[in-house]
Amino acid sequence: MTDGEAVTDPTETRGSTIGSLPGRRRLVVVAVGSVFWTWLLARWAYHNTVLDWVATAFGTPDLVRAEQGVRGREGWIPAAPFEGAAEAVDGVAATLGPASALVDWLVWLFDLAAFATTTAPALAAGAFVTVYLTVVSMLLGLVIAVPLAVARIYGGRGLRSIALAYTELIRGTPLLAQLFFLYFGLPLAQIAESVGFTGQGPVPRAAAAVAVVGFTINSSAYQSEYIRSALQSVDPGQLTAARAVGLSELGGIRHVVLPQGLRFAIPGWTNEFVYLIKYSSLAAFITVPDLFRRARTIGSETFQFTDIYVIVGLFYLALVLTTALAMGRLERWVAIPGLGSASDRG
Amino acid sequence: MSLLEIEDVDKSYGDEEVLHDVSLAMDQRDVDVIVGPSGSGKSTLLRCVNRLTEVDDGAIYLDGEEIHGMDENDLRRRVGMVFQDFNLFAHRSALGNVTLGLTEVLELSETEAKSRAEEFLGRVGLADQADSYPSQLSGGQKQRVGIARALAMDPDLLLFDEPTSALDPELIGEVLAVMEDLAEGGMTMLCVTHEMGFARSAASTITFLDGGRIVERGPPEQLFETPEKERTRTFLGQLTDLNR
């Protein structure tokens, strides 16, 4: 910490560490992030089926190319300059003799950059699948998690036991086992296909639908635990006051406990979101062409496993950092003076 | 007919008997002050009246109707409560604290609720703090919002559970002033408080509760000047000294 500005309000650092970076470094992060996301969104748009229909309808069928297979896609950034740079540095290294180790890493870096430009289009397609798997599962999971958490705290004995059993069963078994059970053990994929998840146009493939079901169930259990502990940190006097005004217990939970508790839950919920981005890579094992599966395929075709996993690691890192940043924003956006701030709860 | 009638109420928590054969009756416009040492069952008695706690034995009648048979949400709409530690809804502004019951329980429209809430915040002198959140208000202001919240529901009876004991001394006056105003305006109030000044000036009856039993009950001048029991004299004497 060299800059005085780096010392900020402790509440500021909870959502995201990027938000509290001093000016110049923050600018770099924002710049890199904008370039990455502009490129990624453009890539998604360029191969988007719906946009393709729209473009064709407006008489510009070449603007969007949804029909193009993922493997046939070409990068927008040429690989040649990086390859050239790698070769040049390699030439320099040859003249250095035993000291060549000092610049060898530069050669590797340029080679990696060249490799990244050629593999990026496929990874962008994979990233789209990863993002929608994660976002859809998190949101659907939330819809299950909130009643689950409420049942755990306020439910009668029966409801509490059911909620507890569900949570412990899901949290106590490996996610991969759950996915295999859903995909191979149950005829869920066929059912998904029969209701129209055929992988045509904008509709995801059956395997992706199964993955969403699996991740939704899994994340709902974890989310409910985060939400439960957040709800329990709401002062019980709040619900008493709601009841004293004449609200029913459910009314009090809905209008008083949840609005406060869900705000407290955001940091924990962000944690689960970030986990799921990475855990969603397990979808690759039930044939979903997500980020990880694209990387694995490229690896087995090129045998450059180390390189592709470094590159795909950077993709995941970018997604995770973006999420942390966005959730920090959300937390500040919904903040209420005096509610859940460090001074009030500590 | 009395507005509130408490008849032989018993209440225990486990083996501990908190209320024993407590009976009292209040008419409309009465202001009853309950005093007693801590643990004497004062708060429990209040909570029995709006059924935040259920009695073990005995009966409580509101306007002649046994409250056990009433819908509890309906009962609580008719019996407002003001808490010792305010319990303002922390995520809602002062105005939002008052409107919640209006929209959700009385089912007023947003606009109706808002104008009514503004009116009641005005009555407790907080018209200018409508948009402040609880954390931005002083203790005295919070408690006045708490009173406005209960009052806006147009209750038949208001319960006060030690409304000033969590306040700094200099903030007690503003809350008592509001309570005195209400008493003058004819509000029926059942107050647990140790503010003897308020008891003297506003109470129609004082009830001295000790160990879950009513020791003595009567008009303020009787309990202050000529109490029947020595215990009453000692306790009220201590409180009066304390308030000085």
XYZ file of C-alpha atoms in Angstrom:
590
model
C 0.000 0.000 0.000
C 1.803 3.083 -1.175
C -1.098 5.391 -1.816
C -2.973 7.058 0.980
C -6.222 6.558 -0.942
C -5.962 2.820 -0.538
C -7.130 3.119 3.030
C -10.895 3.214 2.716
C -13.982 2.491 4.732
C -13.885 -1.187 5.795
C -17.386 -1.690 4.410
C -16.097 -0.821 0.960
C -13.839 -3.849 0.724
C -16.486 -6.437 1.437
C -18.023 -6.760 -1.999
C -14.930 -6.568 -4.094
C -11.314 -5.776 -3.630
C -11.134 -4.176 -7.063
C -13.557 -1.475 -6.034
C -11.095 -0.242 -3.435
C -8.007 -0.142 -5.641
C -6.366 3.239 -5.942
C -7.098 5.296 -9.040
C -4.415 4.261 -11.518
C -4.492 0.523 -10.914
C -8.247 0.608 -10.944
C -8.137 2.280 -14.342
C -5.988 -0.553 -15.709
C -8.395 -3.195 -14.393
C -11.385 -1.365 -15.859
C -9.601 -0.922 -19.213
C -8.584 -4.589 -19.495
C -12.066 -5.645 -18.388
C -13.779 -3.435 -20.958
C -11.624 -4.734 -23.803
C -12.249 -8.347 -22.767
C -15.997 -7.923 -22.398
C -16.379 -5.882 -25.571
C -14.589 -8.619 -27.474
C -16.563 -11.409 -25.748
C -19.953 -9.754 -26.271
C -19.100 -9.005 -29.899
C -18.074 -12.629 -30.373
C -21.342 -13.841 -28.865
C -23.372 -11.432 -30.956
C -21.533 -12.408 -34.151
C -22.636 -16.037 -33.776
C -26.006 -15.459 -32.130
C -28.926 -17.231 -33.761
C -31.553 -14.709 -32.775
C -29.460 -11.792 -34.000
C -28.853 -13.774 -37.208
C -32.621 -14.003 -37.788
C -32.974 -10.296 -37.141
C -30.058 -9.404 -39.424
C -31.400 -11.632 -42.197
C -34.870 -10.114 -41.799
C -33.330 -6.670 -42.265
C -31.572 -7.810 -45.435
C -27.990 -8.137 -44.116
C -27.560 -11.919 -43.874
C -23.758 -11.681 -43.678
C -23.650 -9.446 -40.616
C -24.205 -12.304 -38.170
C -22.989 -15.844 -38.757
C -24.814 -18.185 -36.444
C -24.621 -21.218 -38.706
C -20.856 -21.340 -38.699
C -19.508 -24.305 -36.699
C -17.471 -23.445 -33.638
C -14.330 -25.159 -34.917
C -14.428 -23.298 -38.214
C -14.456 -19.885 -36.571
C -11.500 -17.644 -37.068
C -10.009 -15.203 -34.619
C -10.239 -11.452 -35.181
C -6.780 -10.858 -33.822
C -4.070 -12.175 -36.185
C -1.655 -14.708 -34.740
C 1.189 -13.763 -37.103
C 2.656 -10.812 -35.126
C 2.896 -12.935 -31.985
C 4.434 -15.836 -33.882
C 6.890 -13.415 -35.432
C 7.806 -11.975 -32.067
C 8.294 -15.458 -30.638
C 10.612 -16.359 -33.522
C 12.592 -13.145 -33.176
C 13.102 -13.634 -29.441
C 13.979 -17.251 -30.088
C 16.687 -16.043 -32.501
C 18.079 -13.749 -29.836
C 17.994 -16.589 -27.328
C 20.063 -18.799 -29.634
C 22.909 -16.262 -29.562
C 22.920 -16.087 -25.766
C 24.124 -19.640 -25.188
C 23.671 -20.721 -21.574
C 22.002 -17.381 -20.724
C 19.109 -18.163 -23.081
C 16.979 -19.279 -20.121
C 16.619 -15.587 -19.289
C 14.480 -14.945 -22.383
C 12.986 -18.375 -23.003
C 9.916 -17.468 -20.987
C 9.309 -14.579 -23.389
C 9.242 -17.023 -26.266
C 6.720 -19.129 -24.397
C 4.612 -16.043 -23.674
C 4.483 -14.963 -27.332
C 3.704 -18.516 -28.408
C 0.938 -18.584 -25.815
C -0.472 -15.305 -27.153
C -0.429 -16.662 -30.699
C -2.156 -19.837 -29.517
C -4.720 -17.779 -27.621
C -5.700 -15.804 -30.733
C -6.453 -18.999 -32.654
C -8.337 -20.729 -29.830
C -10.229 -17.675 -28.596
C -13.324 -18.047 -30.838
C -14.008 -21.576 -29.552
C -13.385 -20.488 -25.968
C -15.771 -17.545 -26.424
C -18.480 -19.996 -27.483
C -17.686 -22.108 -24.425
C -17.732 -19.059 -22.167
C -21.258 -18.290 -23.341
C -22.410 -21.726 -22.203
C -20.581 -21.359 -18.883
C -22.148 -17.967 -18.256
C -25.692 -19.017 -18.997
C -25.351 -22.269 -17.042
C -24.141 -20.308 -14.035
C -26.508 -17.362 -14.209
C -29.630 -19.412 -14.918
C -28.761 -21.960 -12.218
C -28.013 -19.279 -9.653
C -31.314 -17.495 -10.276
C -33.408 -20.668 -10.344
C -31.489 -21.864 -7.290
C -32.356 -18.634 -5.494
C -36.052 -19.227 -6.144
C -35.721 -22.570 -4.329
C -33.241 -21.390 -1.703
C -35.346 -18.603 -0.202
C -38.353 -20.781 0.745
C -35.907 -23.465 1.850
C -34.135 -21.088 4.218
C -37.447 -19.738 5.520
C -38.664 -23.313 6.102
C -35.465 -24.118 8.001
C -35.994 -21.231 10.414
C -39.728 -20.698 10.675
C -41.187 -24.003 9.519
C -42.867 -26.549 11.731
C -41.028 -29.698 12.682
C -41.976 -31.578 9.507
C -41.081 -28.775 7.125
C -37.820 -28.131 8.952
C -36.798 -31.781 8.689
C -37.571 -31.947 4.996
C -35.587 -28.792 4.303
C -32.703 -30.037 6.438
C -32.691 -33.454 4.734
C -32.671 -31.864 1.276
C -29.832 -29.510 2.165
C -27.690 -32.168 3.799
C -28.273 -34.700 1.026
C -27.254 -32.222 -1.648
C -24.327 -30.777 0.253
C -23.177 -34.211 1.351
C -22.780 -35.775 -2.086
C -20.358 -34.839 -4.882
C -21.738 -32.543 -7.543
C -20.292 -34.760 -10.274
C -22.152 -37.758 -8.832
C -25.352 -35.707 -8.868
C -24.817 -34.733 -12.496
C -24.093 -38.342 -13.521
C -27.167 -39.496 -11.641
C -29.344 -36.957 -13.461
C -27.752 -37.532 -16.858
C -27.132 -41.284 -16.934
C -29.260 -42.553 -14.056
C -32.498 -40.762 -14.878
C -33.888 -40.442 -18.379
C -33.747 -36.679 -17.844
C -31.865 -36.033 -21.091
C -34.521 -37.827 -23.146
C -37.267 -35.954 -21.355
C -35.457 -32.680 -21.992
C -35.130 -33.590 -25.651
C -38.768 -34.566 -25.930
C -39.901 -31.197 -24.577
C -37.806 -29.405 -27.138
C -34.273 -29.011 -25.837
C -32.838 -30.189 -29.117
C -29.959 -27.811 -29.589
C -31.631 -26.178 -32.579
C -31.292 -22.434 -32.950
C -31.243 -20.584 -29.638
C -32.525 -23.621 -27.723
C -29.841 -25.284 -25.602
C -29.063 -28.943 -25.937
C -30.607 -31.538 -23.664
C -27.339 -32.059 -21.773
C -27.199 -28.356 -20.969
C -30.761 -28.509 -19.663
C -29.778 -31.427 -17.435
C -26.766 -29.462 -16.226
C -28.984 -26.498 -15.359
C -31.248 -28.809 -13.350
C -28.248 -30.286 -11.530
C -26.597 -26.954 -10.787
C -29.901 -25.428 -9.718
C -30.513 -28.178 -7.180
C -26.927 -28.099 -5.978
C -26.621 -24.345 -5.653
C -30.051 -24.044 -4.036
C -28.784 -26.103 -1.099
C -25.689 -23.969 -0.650
C -27.529 -20.713 -1.248
C -30.146 -21.660 1.324
C -27.420 -22.082 3.934
C -26.013 -18.627 3.222
C -29.490 -17.135 3.260
C -30.471 -19.004 6.419
C -27.562 -17.610 8.393
C -28.260 -14.139 7.003
C -31.928 -14.353 8.002
C -30.930 -15.495 11.458
C -28.818 -12.392 11.888
C -31.921 -10.222 11.532
C -32.947 -9.004 14.998
C -35.944 -11.104 16.143
C -37.520 -7.892 17.444
C -38.106 -6.926 13.801
C -40.512 -9.786 13.233
C -42.148 -9.182 16.628
C -42.748 -5.574 15.639
C -44.245 -6.636 12.310
C -46.560 -9.048 14.078
C -47.496 -6.404 16.640
C -48.677 -4.160 13.800
C -50.951 -6.972 12.631
C -48.948 -8.649 9.889
C -49.131 -12.428 9.705
C -45.912 -14.360 10.285
C -45.456 -14.906 6.534
C -46.240 -11.241 5.909
C -43.628 -10.219 8.453
C -41.060 -12.545 6.918
C -41.791 -11.247 3.451
C -41.907 -7.528 4.236
C -39.450 -7.227 7.105
C -37.135 -10.217 7.552
C -36.359 -10.997 3.901
C -35.602 -7.434 2.753
C -33.024 -7.163 5.534
C -31.725 -10.730 5.510
C -31.256 -10.922 1.747
C -29.107 -7.795 1.899
C -26.948 -9.437 4.564
C -26.730 -12.526 2.343
C -25.131 -10.797 -0.658
C -21.467 -11.415 0.295
C -22.094 -15.114 0.980
C -24.239 -15.391 -2.122
C -21.425 -13.871 -4.189
C -19.162 -16.559 -2.834
C -21.523 -19.274 -4.043
C -21.844 -17.538 -7.422
C -18.076 -17.532 -7.837
C -17.874 -21.194 -6.842
C -20.541 -22.160 -9.323
C -18.741 -20.433 -12.193
C -15.878 -22.845 -11.606
C -17.934 -25.888 -10.591
C -19.960 -25.478 -13.770
C -16.909 -26.936 -15.538
C -18.197 -30.337 -14.367
C -20.882 -29.975 -17.046
C -18.112 -30.874 -19.491
C -18.306 -34.455 -18.180
C -21.906 -34.804 -19.335
C -21.006 -33.521 -22.819
C -22.038 -29.886 -22.366
C -19.750 -27.773 -24.594
C -18.862 -25.275 -21.888
C -15.627 -23.344 -21.474
C -13.828 -26.278 -19.901
C -14.945 -28.805 -22.503
C -13.831 -26.512 -25.333
C -10.420 -26.245 -23.679
C -10.175 -29.994 -23.194
C -11.067 -30.629 -26.815
C -8.486 -28.117 -28.036
C -5.940 -29.711 -25.705
C -6.464 -33.189 -27.078
C -6.308 -31.926 -30.663
C -3.153 -29.861 -30.256
C -1.502 -31.594 -27.277
C -0.865 -28.115 -25.860
C -2.626 -28.942 -22.624
C -0.585 -26.640 -20.412
C -1.114 -23.684 -22.712
C -4.832 -24.144 -23.175
C -5.424 -24.601 -19.461
C -3.502 -21.405 -18.723
C -5.633 -19.563 -21.268
C -8.912 -21.052 -20.046
C -7.827 -20.260 -16.484
C -7.599 -16.611 -17.495
C -11.124 -16.818 -18.907
C -12.462 -18.171 -15.634
C -10.514 -15.548 -13.720
C -12.059 -12.803 -15.833
C -15.565 -14.168 -15.212
C -14.974 -14.487 -11.474
C -13.495 -11.009 -11.078
C -16.349 -9.523 -13.086
C -18.874 -11.257 -10.852
C -17.171 -10.073 -7.668
C -17.096 -6.534 -9.012
C -20.727 -6.611 -10.122
C -21.944 -8.047 -6.832
C -19.997 -5.414 -4.901
C -21.824 -2.828 -6.996
C -25.148 -4.498 -6.322
C -24.446 -4.537 -2.600
C -23.721 -0.831 -2.561
C -26.683 -0.117 -4.806
C -29.212 -1.775 -2.481
C -27.496 -0.593 0.707
C -29.616 1.172 3.302
C -28.013 3.582 5.761
C -27.171 1.804 8.993
C -28.315 -1.606 7.807
C -25.659 -4.302 7.738
C -22.768 -1.878 7.748
C -19.646 -2.956 9.601
C -20.221 -0.479 12.428
C -23.792 -1.610 12.977
C -23.194 -5.351 13.048
C -19.753 -5.570 14.550
C -68.550 -2.376 29.813
C -64.827 -2.075 30.178
C -62.694 -1.733 27.080
C -60.121 -4.148 28.461
C -60.739 -6.733 31.083
C -58.053 -9.059 32.366
C -59.443 -11.875 34.468
C -57.393 -14.146 36.718
C -54.540 -14.512 34.276
C -51.806 -17.026 35.037
C -48.631 -17.455 33.031
C -45.557 -19.571 33.632
C -42.358 -20.111 31.698
C -41.434 -23.644 32.647
C -41.423 -23.823 36.433
C -41.247 -20.092 36.822
C -44.574 -18.460 37.518
C -44.530 -15.041 35.887
C -48.132 -13.966 36.401
C -50.460 -15.190 39.104
C -54.157 -14.396 39.226
C -53.756 -11.007 37.646
C -57.022 -9.151 37.101
C -57.657 -5.593 36.040
C -60.143 -3.613 34.022
C -59.756 -0.462 31.981
C -62.385 1.829 30.573
C -62.099 3.776 27.391
C -59.807 6.826 27.769
C -58.167 5.304 30.850
C -54.409 5.532 31.215
C -53.106 2.674 33.306
C -49.522 2.723 34.482
C -47.986 -0.542 35.612
C -44.930 -0.356 37.849
C -42.903 -3.042 39.513
C -39.376 -4.345 39.959
C -37.722 -6.048 37.013
C -38.925 -9.603 36.570
C -42.285 -8.812 38.120
C -44.158 -9.802 34.958
C -45.030 -6.335 33.618
C -43.879 -6.940 30.052
C -45.385 -10.414 29.995
C -48.725 -8.963 31.009
C -48.603 -6.484 28.114
C -47.649 -9.220 25.671
C -50.583 -11.314 26.809
C -52.926 -8.489 25.846
C -51.902 -8.562 22.162
C -51.161 -12.280 22.256
C -47.470 -12.073 21.520
C -47.627 -14.391 24.535
C -50.546 -16.706 25.252
C -51.927 -16.940 28.787
C -51.934 -20.306 30.552
C -55.136 -19.689 32.412
C -57.702 -16.940 32.805
C -59.211 -14.726 30.139
C -58.739 -11.336 28.536
C -61.623 -9.431 26.985
C -61.353 -6.574 24.528
C -64.626 -4.695 24.268
C -66.369 -7.712 25.772
C -64.884 -10.169 23.286
C -62.565 -12.904 24.515
C -59.295 -12.292 22.669
C -58.364 -15.953 22.512
C -61.181 -16.523 20.079
C -60.213 -13.575 17.895
C -58.027 -13.618 14.820
C -54.659 -12.591 16.251
C -53.814 -10.250 13.391
C -57.154 -8.524 13.818
C -56.545 -8.229 17.559
C -53.121 -6.695 16.996
C -54.529 -4.185 14.577
C -56.806 -3.032 17.399
C -54.135 -3.143 20.101
C -51.017 -1.175 19.184
C -47.674 -1.703 20.850
C -44.663 0.495 21.485
C -41.433 -1.289 22.387
C -38.636 -0.548 24.789
C -35.970 -0.839 22.093
C -38.191 0.705 19.400
C -37.937 -2.227 16.948
C -38.280 0.097 13.993
C -38.043 -1.718 10.668
C -34.372 -1.076 9.943
C -34.725 -1.218 6.151
C -37.541 1.292 5.937
C -37.605 5.044 6.317
C -39.617 6.646 9.100
C -42.470 6.992 6.628
C -42.044 3.385 5.467
C -42.261 2.188 9.044
C -45.673 3.762 9.386
C -47.007 2.780 5.957
C -46.224 -0.956 6.164
C -49.151 -1.754 8.438
C -51.403 0.624 6.524
C -50.832 -1.038 3.151
C -50.453 -4.637 4.316
C -52.950 -4.843 7.177
C -55.463 -2.055 6.559
C -54.957 -2.486 2.811
C -54.878 1.209 2.040
C -53.500 2.318 -1.315
C -49.915 3.589 -1.420
C -51.071 7.191 -1.733
C -53.593 6.953 1.084
C -51.049 5.234 3.302
C -48.445 7.866 2.541
C -50.649 10.824 3.373
C -51.923 9.150 6.524
C -48.373 8.278 7.617
C -47.296 11.868 7.005
C -50.176 13.069 9.129
C -49.175 10.842 12.051
C -45.478 11.639 11.755
C -46.572 15.268 11.951
C -48.488 14.550 15.129
C -45.353 13.250 16.836
C -43.365 16.201 15.480
C -41.373 14.337 12.836
C -42.856 15.564 9.581
C -39.394 16.661 8.467
C -37.813 13.235 9.155
C -40.151 11.167 6.966
C -37.346 10.046 4.658
C -34.772 9.314 7.363
C -33.811 5.739 8.117
C -33.877 4.526 11.740
C -30.075 4.650 11.974
C -30.227 8.353 11.134
C -32.641 9.171 13.957
C -31.969 9.831 17.634
C -33.440 7.474 20.222
C -36.212 9.888 21.048
C -37.074 10.319 17.386
C -37.074 6.549 16.871
C -39.494 6.061 19.700
C -41.753 8.781 18.347
C -41.773 6.987 14.993
C -42.642 3.823 16.928
C -45.594 5.631 18.480
C -46.705 7.033 15.113
C -46.492 3.537 13.626
C -48.781 2.122 16.302
C -51.081 5.124 16.312
C -51.640 5.215 12.544
C -53.388 1.851 12.734
C -56.155 3.614 14.677
C -56.036 1.181 17.618
C -58.586 0.952 20.427
C -55.792 0.520 22.930
C -52.077 1.291 22.976
C -49.558 -0.750 24.944
C -46.289 0.900 25.995
C -43.515 -1.438 27.119
C -41.023 0.769 28.981
C -40.938 3.250 26.104
C -38.305 5.512 27.646
C -35.961 3.138 29.458
C -33.605 2.710 26.485
C -33.303 6.469 26.038
C -30.659 8.912 27.145
C -32.092 11.126 29.911
C -32.232 14.245 27.751
C -34.369 12.442 25.136
C -37.009 11.103 27.533
C -38.926 14.364 27.693
C -39.870 14.483 24.000
C -41.353 10.977 24.153
C -43.255 11.658 27.381
C -44.639 14.853 25.862
C -46.106 12.834 22.997
C -47.550 10.297 25.428
C -49.091 13.049 27.548
C -50.646 14.553 24.434
C -52.161 11.194 23.577
C -53.521 10.745 27.088
C -55.117 14.188 26.916
C -56.574 13.359 23.549
C -58.439 10.437 25.102
C -56.299 7.519 23.927
C -56.680 4.413 26.064
C -53.164 3.451 27.169
C -51.672 0.641 29.198
C -48.127 1.686 30.057
C -45.281 -0.101 31.736
C -43.069 2.776 32.781
C -41.085 4.056 35.698
C -41.575 7.700 34.802
C -43.340 8.817 37.962
C -43.857 12.330 36.658
C -45.887 10.923 33.787
C -47.738 8.581 36.163
C -48.702 11.444 38.439
C -49.858 13.757 35.704
C -51.436 11.419 33.160
C -52.385 8.133 34.809
C -55.926 7.389 35.873
C -54.777 4.258 37.686
C -51.456 2.887 38.879
C -50.927 -0.828 39.284
C -48.036 -2.097 41.385
C -46.990 -5.561 40.258
C -44.496 -7.654 42.206
C -43.598 -11.308 41.774
C -46.347 -11.774 39.203
C -49.105 -10.570 41.540
C -50.891 -7.261 41.791
C -49.848 -5.818 45.147
C -51.915 -2.689 44.948
C -53.932 -0.808 42.388
C -55.591 2.571 42.577
C -55.576 6.221 41.501
C -52.153 7.930 41.587
C -52.873 10.162 44.553
C -53.901 7.130 46.629
C -50.796 5.088 45.753
C -48.428 8.003 46.159
C -49.964 9.542 49.291
C -51.802 6.821 51.198
C -50.795 3.385 49.968
C -52.261 0.416 51.779
C -49.119 -1.669 51.606
C -45.739 -0.752 52.980
C -44.099 -2.378 49.947
C -45.895 0.016 47.618
C -44.713 3.012 49.601
C -41.089 1.808 49.562
C -41.054 1.014 45.855
C -42.788 4.176 44.680
C -40.602 6.188 47.043
C -37.480 4.699 45.445
C -38.782 5.419 41.938
C -39.693 8.978 42.787
C -36.238 9.566 44.251
C -34.713 8.073 41.148
C -36.661 10.323 38.814
C -35.534 13.429 40.624
